[in-house]
Amino acid sequence: MAAIEVRDLTLTYRQGEPSVVQALAGVTLSVQAGEFVSVVGRSGTGKTTLLHAVGLLVRPTSGRVVLDGVDTTALSDHERASFRGGRIGFVLRRHGLLPALTVLENVMLPLRYAPIGTRRGRRARELLDLVGLAGHVDDRPDQLTVGQAQRAAIARALIKAPALVLADEPTADVDDETSDELLYLLQQLNRTSGVTLVVATDDPDVASCLDRVIRLRDGRVVSDQRLRVDRKRPG
Amino acid sequence: MEIFRNIAARRLRSTLTGGGVAAGILALTVTGALAEHFQAQFAGGVRYFSSNIQVADDAGGYAAVVSLGKIAAIQQVPGVAVALPSITVLARPGAAGPLLGLPDTIVYADPREHAYSTLRTAIAEGRQLRPDAQGEVVLGAGLAGKLGARVGDRLDLPVRPGNANPDFVSHPFIVVGIQRRTDTLPDATAQVGLLDAQLLLQESLPASFRDRVDPSSLASAITVYGKSGVDLDRLADRISASVPGVVATRPTDFVRSFDQSATFVAVAVGAALLGLLFGAVLVVGTMLAAVAERQPEIGLKIAFGARRWHIVAEYLFEAALLGLAGGLAGFVVGAGLAELLDLAGRGIGMDVFEVSGRLAELAVGLAVALGAGAGLVPAVRAARVDPDLALRLL
């Protein structure tokens, strides 16, 4: 069973009558469980929109998004929130750590919206250890480097042990060295935990480092190429 | 914790908003304390005058005087339990009376009234009057404070006004007791014995009239208590109809004539509404700004599984917290201001603020409700944030 099954997905934004923007124009793709996939394309080609549609953050205009065999098109808003909260993790372009919270609190943030029984501070500390931030649990986001903040954001995405992580340009604002570190970290997480990872990026170098490259142009899939790359530990 | 830090992070805006709420609650506390004081006063009056009938002379003119000879006739009216003389004379004639509330009075109340009256008093210092007392006075707590009198002090009553007439007479009294504060009628009284009260009543009458009356036959009014289960309004009508020369006022009419508590409540509510409206506008503005500025955060929380009601609850809680902080500050400052004004005004009879526990609950409760109420629209707006668009703002 595919982790992600997208069929004929279209999404149109209205930008004031009568102007409309077609962000996705009939996207069809399938991602198997445990794959490490990049969605690549220039800015404005629909990468973020595709991730948001797969992440159930926006309802498509038409088409279907099937996740782990569940057709999400028919789900209510409440069911979509439950599905999203329980099975999908997000890493965003800018880390999106809340400035009012410590690093540990930021990592635990998704647990706030989970059933009481699943609140696990211990797992948050383990994840911070895993991403190399064990010494920064009580720091505020503004005390971290951009790379450290992005690693904290990766830990946050994993806190509920999701089956799917969607990363929207996670290396956009970092230098090459940090970019390599982050990609290595994501790859290790993919390899060790089997989480399905979809990374949107406009950087061809980043895309070429992943197992599979899905190229978008004008809201359409123009190529779908499978690779197998094992990254070496940076440095 | 996040909400506390968010409020702290936007210190100036939070302080201004909390200050707005505080200003409203301060106004509510001060006017509310005023209303509480007078409500307590009126409540005592209402309780007392609802339980008996006040009978006066029907002659008009100096109708503040009634002959004690009428008591026997009133006592014969079916339904009357007891008819007792009562005397009231101004304690500080010529002095500017209080702007609102009760004037200071010298009173005589028959000791038998204790068995019937609903208004209970107790001695805080000294002792009660002896039945045959002369030259002794028991002061209410409020009047004692105003006169600076203590047990054992000598006091001239009535208090001589600055512009006293040449024939003004006062008499020396020894303060033998001070009553416990009741926050109502007895606080503004000086209780004296019957003979002293009759003398003072006679001397308060115009010269042309006072020499023609026998002070021992005088009272200001006759206070009538009915037997158990008797309708006092109807009994008052029966007294007026069957005893010549007197008029008995129905208790319900009497109470209506002096009870201004509704006015005070209206003033307090009006001030509170104005103040709270001001605070509410500030809270709405602050929370709308917070929602606009934190859209990416909201999108992020929705992405992590927050339901709409989670977002509503977080913003409502933050708004309520602003209300609580402002409310507590406003109440503390308002209560302190009321206390200071009381201290300053005590000497001139302006001890008029009563900060009660009920007022504290009302002020803080209203502030929290105001915060939450004013935060409702911004909270709902926050919950409607489109995560797809909001996350692009990161």
XYZ file of C-alpha atoms in Angstrom:
629
model
C 0.000 0.000 0.000
C 1.320 3.426 -0.960
C 1.975 5.956 1.772
C 0.795 8.713 -0.551
C -1.491 8.349 -3.537
C -2.336 11.581 -5.339
C -4.709 11.441 -8.287
C -5.606 14.244 -10.702
C -5.065 16.843 -8.030
C -5.966 20.381 -8.968
C -5.971 23.412 -6.742
C -7.032 26.864 -7.766
C -6.563 30.008 -5.705
C -8.685 33.053 -6.205
C -6.700 36.252 -6.005
C -9.609 38.645 -6.277
C -12.270 38.303 -8.917
C -11.873 37.321 -11.660
C -8.184 36.496 -11.304
C -7.476 32.874 -10.433
C -4.175 31.043 -10.048
C -3.977 27.355 -10.781
C -1.337 26.131 -8.346
C -1.814 22.444 -9.148
C -3.096 21.281 -12.506
C -3.779 17.565 -12.372
C -0.951 16.113 -10.299
C -0.828 12.338 -10.077
C 1.889 10.556 -8.111
C 2.466 7.753 -5.702
C 4.997 7.480 -2.862
C 5.678 4.193 -1.137
C 6.130 3.884 2.619
C 9.732 4.587 3.670
C 10.693 6.491 0.512
C 12.857 9.636 0.660
C 11.472 11.822 -2.098
C 12.162 15.316 -3.299
C 9.652 17.503 -5.080
C 11.689 19.944 -7.057
C 10.858 22.943 -9.163
C 11.331 26.666 -9.363
C 9.562 29.028 -7.084
C 5.838 29.179 -7.838
C 5.581 25.789 -9.472
C 3.266 24.395 -6.778
C 5.691 22.521 -4.500
C 4.420 24.066 -1.260
C 0.825 23.760 -2.393
C 1.336 20.073 -3.136
C 2.880 19.525 0.296
C 0.044 21.419 1.971
C -2.534 19.390 0.062
C -0.836 16.128 1.012
C -0.501 17.434 4.570
C -4.264 18.104 4.658
C -3.724 21.820 5.252
C -5.753 22.777 2.224
C -8.590 21.040 0.418
C -7.944 20.471 -3.279
C -10.287 21.906 -5.855
C -10.560 18.438 -7.377
C -8.785 15.116 -7.318
C -7.941 12.819 -4.446
C -5.293 12.463 -1.775
C -5.101 8.957 -0.340
C -2.801 8.501 2.662
C -2.087 4.995 3.981
C -5.135 3.806 2.092
C -7.436 6.468 3.574
C -9.142 8.694 1.040
C -8.818 12.041 2.828
C -11.106 13.831 0.396
C -14.140 12.563 2.263
C -12.871 13.394 5.734
C -14.425 16.162 7.797
C -12.270 19.042 9.036
C -12.153 17.410 12.457
C -11.073 14.069 10.989
C -8.462 15.773 8.833
C -7.051 17.530 11.911
C -6.896 14.219 13.786
C -5.242 12.486 10.835
C -2.769 15.309 10.364
C -1.954 15.555 14.053
C -1.429 11.826 14.432
C 0.302 10.755 11.251
C 1.994 13.710 9.590
C 4.982 15.753 10.694
C 6.018 19.067 9.171
C 9.397 20.741 8.748
C 9.070 24.247 7.359
C 11.289 26.562 5.349
C 12.013 28.724 8.355
C 12.097 26.577 11.438
C 8.918 28.106 12.840
C 9.960 27.597 16.442
C 7.752 29.675 18.712
C 9.883 32.382 20.335
C 7.935 32.212 23.588
C 8.857 28.561 24.147
C 12.116 26.817 24.985
C 13.600 24.316 22.549
C 12.177 21.410 24.560
C 8.730 23.048 24.749
C 8.816 23.670 21.014
C 9.574 20.015 20.334
C 6.719 19.006 22.630
C 4.271 21.504 21.077
C 2.458 18.938 18.860
C 1.789 16.827 21.961
C -0.302 19.678 23.341
C -2.932 18.853 20.752
C -2.725 15.089 21.208
C -4.710 12.905 23.607
C -3.353 13.197 27.147
C -1.920 9.670 27.185
C 0.507 10.388 24.393
C 2.291 13.296 26.060
C 5.845 12.133 26.442
C 8.534 14.526 27.557
C 11.082 11.732 27.542
C 10.705 11.186 23.819
C 11.262 14.894 23.209
C 14.576 14.740 25.061
C 15.592 11.600 23.153
C 14.830 13.314 19.859
C 16.796 16.394 20.857
C 19.666 14.086 21.730
C 19.280 12.399 18.337
C 19.509 15.701 16.468
C 22.451 16.838 18.583
C 20.669 19.402 20.728
C 20.742 17.669 24.101
C 22.563 20.635 25.560
C 20.038 23.160 24.326
C 16.749 21.928 25.804
C 16.192 25.059 27.873
C 17.467 27.524 25.292
C 15.150 29.901 23.515
C 15.028 29.712 19.691
C 16.893 33.001 19.355
C 19.850 31.420 21.147
C 20.241 28.777 18.410
C 21.953 28.995 15.057
C 19.733 28.594 12.007
C 20.982 25.036 11.540
C 20.330 24.152 15.187
C 16.852 25.649 14.996
C 16.097 23.610 11.889
C 17.297 20.457 13.658
C 14.981 21.279 16.556
C 12.187 21.664 14.007
C 13.021 18.192 12.650
C 12.807 16.783 16.193
C 9.446 18.518 16.595
C 8.178 16.941 13.366
C 9.050 13.502 14.724
C 7.670 13.873 18.235
C 4.484 11.942 17.516
C 6.339 9.303 15.512
C 4.523 10.135 12.286
C 4.517 7.798 9.330
C 5.016 10.724 6.964
C 7.167 13.862 7.266
C 6.713 16.729 4.818
C 9.632 19.155 4.675
C 9.167 22.397 2.789
C 12.585 23.712 1.718
C 14.273 22.753 5.002
C 17.708 23.853 3.737
C 16.654 27.109 2.092
C 18.174 29.501 4.592
C 21.334 27.665 5.591
C 24.862 27.470 4.231
C 26.090 24.470 2.273
C 27.726 22.801 5.246
C 24.592 23.074 7.362
C 22.510 21.969 4.402
C 24.613 18.829 4.149
C 24.202 18.204 7.884
C 20.462 18.549 7.697
C 20.139 16.301 4.666
C 22.310 13.693 6.353
C 20.127 13.890 9.453
C 16.934 13.510 7.419
C 18.404 10.579 5.519
C 19.451 8.839 8.744
C 15.977 9.304 10.167
C 14.507 7.881 6.981
C 16.850 4.920 6.995
C 16.577 4.105 10.719
C 12.922 4.774 11.453
C 11.423 4.037 8.056
C 9.495 7.301 8.050
C 8.371 8.432 4.612
C 10.026 11.767 3.822
C 8.951 14.216 1.143
C 11.183 17.253 0.730
C 10.192 20.193 -1.433
C 13.154 22.172 -2.724
C 14.138 24.484 -5.521
C 17.809 23.506 -5.152
C 18.775 20.837 -7.750
C 21.800 19.871 -5.651
C 19.591 19.038 -2.705
C 17.161 17.144 -4.924
C 19.932 15.068 -6.408
C 20.870 13.815 -2.979
C 17.519 12.107 -2.391
C 16.234 8.705 -3.507
C 13.697 10.024 -5.938
C 13.130 13.328 -7.655
C 9.667 14.452 -8.739
C 9.935 17.559 -10.870
C 7.070 20.054 -11.020
C 6.468 22.792 -13.539
C 3.386 25.014 -13.686
C 1.548 22.746 -11.278
C 2.206 19.576 -13.223
C 4.581 16.647 -12.730
C 7.047 16.789 -15.612
C 9.427 14.033 -14.512
C 9.753 11.371 -11.842
C 13.270 9.948 -11.455
C 14.432 7.275 -8.990
C 17.936 7.490 -7.497
C 19.628 5.841 -4.571
C 22.001 8.019 -2.687
C 23.795 7.237 0.536
C 25.158 10.393 1.999
C 28.345 10.362 3.978
C 28.425 11.986 7.358
C 29.383 15.615 6.696
C 32.714 16.827 7.946
C 3.355 29.287 30.104
C 3.471 30.255 26.424
C 0.587 32.677 26.986
C 2.287 34.348 29.957
C 5.458 34.731 27.918
C 3.548 36.120 24.957
C 1.975 38.737 27.201
C 5.348 39.530 28.763
C 7.040 39.721 25.369
C 4.673 42.458 24.239
C 5.128 44.428 27.422
C 4.092 47.886 26.281
C 0.971 46.720 24.481
C 0.009 44.389 27.319
C 0.583 47.123 29.892
C -1.516 49.623 27.976
C -4.313 47.096 27.532
C -4.145 45.946 31.140
C -4.063 49.613 32.132
C -7.253 50.261 30.169
C -9.001 47.398 31.876
C -7.566 48.551 35.201
C -8.960 52.052 34.655
C -12.430 50.634 34.058
C -12.241 48.355 37.061
C -10.867 51.187 39.190
C -13.917 53.282 38.305
C -16.145 50.313 39.049
C -14.436 49.682 42.387
C -14.710 53.266 43.597
C -18.317 53.775 42.491
C -19.149 50.260 43.581
C -17.668 50.901 47.023
C -19.811 54.039 47.244
C -22.886 52.081 46.205
C -22.070 49.278 48.644
C -21.841 51.769 51.501
C -25.154 53.416 50.756
C -26.834 50.174 49.901
C -25.835 48.837 53.312
C -27.190 52.003 54.916
C -30.430 51.830 53.022
C -30.723 48.098 53.573
C -30.665 48.657 57.335
C -33.237 51.414 57.010
C -35.422 49.309 54.785
C -35.167 46.389 57.223
C -36.032 48.585 60.207
C -38.811 50.660 58.704
C -40.408 47.659 56.997
C -40.912 46.030 60.372
C -42.872 48.831 62.037
C -45.261 51.690 61.446
C -44.254 55.314 61.983
C -47.088 57.358 63.464
C -46.931 61.162 63.466
C -49.178 64.052 64.330
C -51.514 64.897 61.458
C -51.571 68.616 62.230
C -48.884 69.590 59.748
C -46.518 72.457 60.554
C -44.560 71.057 63.478
C -45.734 67.582 62.797
C -42.279 66.320 63.799
C -43.799 66.311 67.276
C -46.489 63.972 68.459
C -48.157 63.738 71.853
C -47.406 60.649 73.865
C -51.064 60.779 74.886
C -51.875 59.091 71.597
C -50.020 55.916 72.570
C -52.857 54.531 74.675
C -55.353 54.967 71.832
C -53.037 53.394 69.290
C -52.400 50.483 71.614
C -56.163 49.728 71.498
C -56.218 49.260 67.712
C -56.641 45.549 66.884
C -53.378 44.040 65.629
C -51.069 46.430 67.506
C -48.467 44.591 69.597
C -46.799 47.663 71.066
C -46.655 51.422 70.497
C -43.456 53.121 71.640
C -42.200 56.697 71.635
C -39.236 57.561 69.460
C -37.377 60.839 69.328
C -35.006 62.102 66.647
C -33.143 65.424 66.775
C -30.336 66.622 64.520
C -26.976 66.052 66.236
C -25.189 68.747 64.262
C -27.799 71.337 63.341
C -26.642 73.824 60.759
C -23.784 71.607 59.615
C -23.781 70.637 55.961
C -25.415 67.265 55.857
C -23.872 64.423 53.940
C -24.270 64.703 50.183
C -26.046 61.387 50.231
C -27.197 59.066 52.955
C -28.120 59.683 56.554
C -27.734 62.811 58.698
C -26.244 62.523 62.173
C -29.017 62.361 64.744
C -29.608 62.224 68.489
C -32.159 59.513 69.106
C -34.167 57.948 71.820
C -35.490 54.447 71.289
C -37.571 52.770 73.969
C -35.634 49.797 75.468
C -38.700 47.609 74.881
C -38.100 48.002 71.170
C -35.227 45.508 71.377
C -37.811 42.750 71.623
C -39.405 43.767 68.311
C -36.814 45.549 66.175
C -35.076 43.766 63.324
C -32.102 46.119 63.642
C -29.607 44.684 66.101
C -26.864 46.728 67.698
C -24.020 45.764 69.990
C -21.549 47.699 72.096
C -17.948 47.789 70.892
C -16.611 49.825 73.817
C -18.114 50.869 77.164
C -21.695 49.951 77.969
C -25.343 50.429 77.000
C -27.436 53.307 78.378
C -29.112 52.730 81.698
C -32.957 52.935 81.495
C -33.099 56.075 83.604
C -29.936 57.592 82.199
C -29.453 61.330 82.067
C -26.387 63.109 80.745
C -25.110 59.912 79.126
C -24.768 59.090 75.457
C -23.936 55.998 73.422
C -22.474 56.906 70.042
C -22.744 55.066 66.754
C -19.395 54.070 65.286
C -19.604 56.557 62.414
C -20.553 59.549 64.547
C -17.935 58.694 67.177
C -15.328 58.674 64.405
C -16.498 62.007 63.036
C -16.499 63.659 66.467
C -13.278 61.950 67.504
C -15.061 60.875 70.685
C -14.057 57.987 72.947
C -15.647 56.371 75.968
C -15.363 58.696 78.974
C -15.177 61.859 76.872
C -17.423 64.804 77.559
C -19.485 65.934 74.615
C -21.832 68.867 74.107
C -24.967 67.904 72.220
C -26.276 69.044 69.863
C -22.932 70.103 68.438
C -22.835 73.874 68.243
C -22.749 75.081 64.657
C -20.371 77.846 63.651
C -23.236 80.233 62.921
C -25.352 79.296 65.948
C -28.274 81.507 66.947
C -27.930 83.374 70.285
C -30.553 81.106 71.840
C -28.778 77.906 70.786
C -28.480 75.523 73.708
C -26.397 72.415 74.071
C -25.931 70.086 77.003
C -22.978 68.145 78.305
C -23.041 64.372 77.909
C -20.590 61.695 78.962
C -19.856 59.088 76.314
C -20.555 55.791 78.083
C -20.459 53.516 75.074
C -19.641 53.243 71.387
C -21.570 50.847 69.235
C -20.099 48.287 66.914
C -20.180 49.417 63.285
C -23.362 48.334 61.496
C -22.857 50.198 58.189
C -26.412 51.445 58.499
C -28.709 53.693 60.554
C -27.230 53.328 64.073
C -23.744 54.352 62.910
C -24.893 57.961 62.538
C -26.732 58.193 65.871
C -26.158 59.404 69.397
C -28.468 57.506 71.750
C -29.643 59.333 74.850
C -32.209 58.700 77.580
C -35.887 59.684 77.272
C -35.761 62.798 79.440
C -32.675 64.152 77.691
C -34.191 63.420 74.291
C -37.460 65.126 75.170
C -35.563 68.176 76.379
C -33.486 68.340 73.221
C -36.619 67.878 71.112
C -38.338 70.739 72.883
C -35.289 72.964 72.425
C -35.149 72.163 68.731
C -38.622 73.630 68.255
C -39.158 77.274 67.277
C -39.198 79.601 70.262
C -42.827 80.559 69.660
C -43.868 76.933 69.981
C -41.434 75.367 72.449
C -42.646 77.266 75.503
C -46.226 76.073 75.020
C -45.440 72.374 75.221
C -44.649 70.036 78.052
C -41.447 68.236 77.096
C -42.452 65.136 79.047
C -45.420 64.618 76.691
C -43.365 64.886 73.494
C -41.997 62.443 70.963
C -40.947 62.818 67.336
C -43.036 59.847 66.361
C -44.680 56.770 67.750
C -43.243 53.513 66.531
C -45.830 50.743 66.274
C -45.117 47.034 65.977
C -47.856 44.695 64.843
C -48.746 41.319 66.221
C -47.333 38.313 64.433
C -48.911 37.776 60.999
C -50.573 41.199 60.842
C -50.327 43.100 57.540
C -48.594 46.326 58.605
C -49.880 48.405 55.676
C -53.449 47.553 56.587
C -52.737 48.129 60.268
C -51.368 51.579 59.392
C -54.613 52.356 57.559
C -56.626 51.183 60.570
C -54.587 53.400 62.944
C -55.045 56.459 60.739
C -58.781 55.773 60.507
C -59.479 55.016 64.129
C -57.101 57.254 66.146
C -57.896 60.939 65.760
C -55.060 63.450 65.273
C -52.440 61.040 63.959
C -51.360 59.736 60.609
C -49.756 56.312 60.296
C -47.580 55.873 57.248
C -47.691 52.506 55.523
C -44.261 50.838 55.864
C -44.088 50.206 52.120
C -44.714 53.902 51.406
C -42.263 55.003 54.055
C -39.495 52.792 52.697
C -40.167 53.934 49.145
C -39.802 57.560 50.227
C -36.183 57.244 51.342
C -34.742 54.181 49.638
C -32.304 55.527 47.035
C -30.360 52.292 46.691
C -31.596 51.793 43.135
C -30.056 55.155 42.228
C -26.681 54.100 43.582
C -26.822 50.776 41.812
C -27.670 52.592 38.571
C -24.746 55.003 39.045
C -22.364 52.143 39.785
C -23.595 50.077 36.855
C -23.362 53.086 34.532
C -19.814 53.874 35.597
C -18.870 50.233 35.314
C -20.315 49.944 31.834
C -18.440 53.009 30.631
C -15.191 51.839 32.159
C -15.591 48.306 30.928
C -16.475 49.466 27.436
C -13.198 51.378 27.357
C -11.303 48.319 28.539
C -13.109 46.021 26.112
C -12.142 48.165 23.126
C -8.490 47.958 24.161
C -8.610 44.193 24.649
C -10.249 43.701 21.250
C -7.581 45.873 19.603
C -4.719 44.104 21.333
C -5.996 40.638 20.586
C -6.728 41.472 16.941
C -3.173 42.750 16.612
C -1.875 39.580 18.276
C -3.866 37.415 15.871
C -2.615 39.344 12.843
C 0.975 39.171 13.976
C 0.879 35.512 15.006
C -0.821 34.061 11.927
C 2.182 31.867 11.067
C 2.181 30.476 14.615
C -1.499 29.694 14.305
C -0.900 27.971 10.980
C 1.899 26.001 12.576
C -0.299 24.856 15.444
C -3.016 23.778 13.042
C -0.385 21.847 11.083
C 0.584 20.066 14.288
C -2.961 18.938 14.900
C -4.546 21.841 16.788
C -8.309 21.923 16.327
C -10.099 25.208 15.838
C -11.332 25.100 19.421
C -7.757 24.747 20.675
C -6.913 28.028 18.980
C -10.086 29.712 20.260
C -9.330 28.493 23.789
C -5.734 29.746 23.700
C -6.683 33.233 22.553
C -9.666 33.440 24.908
C -7.420 32.435 27.779
C -4.871 35.070 26.836
C -7.576 37.734 26.639
C -9.072 36.605 29.946
C -5.614 36.730 31.510
C -5.187 40.317 30.330
C -8.578 41.052 31.873
C -7.580 39.360 35.116
C -4.297 41.247 35.357
C -6.006 44.558 34.618
C -8.880 43.703 36.934
C -6.646 42.843 39.861
C -4.582 45.986 39.352
C -7.699 48.138 38.981
C -9.318 46.644 42.048
C -6.240 47.005 44.251
C -5.723 50.634 43.197
C -9.461 51.376 43.445
C -9.756 49.819 46.891
C -6.675 51.708 48.031
C -8.077 54.964 46.645
C -11.423 54.368 48.380
C -9.595 53.719 51.656
C -7.525 56.890 51.261
C -10.609 58.970 50.472
C -12.336 57.479 53.504
C -9.388 58.331 55.713
C -9.282 61.876 54.376
C -13.039 62.356 54.593
C -13.696 60.687 57.948
C -13.332 63.932 59.856
C -15.963 65.701 57.765
C -18.475 62.893 57.627
C -17.423 61.583 54.240
C -16.670 58.031 55.335
C -18.661 56.697 52.430
C -16.810 53.784 50.817
C -17.397 50.146 51.577
C -15.048 47.743 49.776
C -16.700 44.384 50.317
C -15.730 40.864 49.328
C -18.739 40.866 47.030
C -17.390 43.954 45.263
C -13.964 42.303 44.882
C -15.547 39.222 43.319
C -17.684 41.365 41.043
C -14.789 43.588 39.907
C -12.326 40.788 39.206
C -15.004 38.489 37.789
C -16.216 41.231 35.461
C -12.669 41.975 34.348
C -12.084 38.344 33.447
C -15.459 38.112 31.703
C -14.689 41.368 29.907
C -11.328 40.047 28.748
C -12.771 36.763 27.567
C -15.807 38.457 26.011
C -13.698 41.022 24.194
C -11.306 38.277 23.129
C -14.045 36.209 21.558
C -14.079 37.889 18.154
C -10.266 37.864 17.803
C -10.177 34.244 19.002
C -12.739 33.177 16.425
C -10.804 35.093 13.807
C -7.639 33.269 14.891
C -9.393 29.931 14.540
C -10.359 30.825 10.983
C -6.777 31.423 9.898
C -6.039 29.451 6.743
C -2.963 27.335 7.582
C -2.067 26.993 3.913
C -1.665 30.764 3.603
C -0.406 31.383 7.132
C 2.519 28.978 6.813
C 3.709 30.820 3.720
C 4.190 33.886 5.951
C 6.881 32.146 8.006
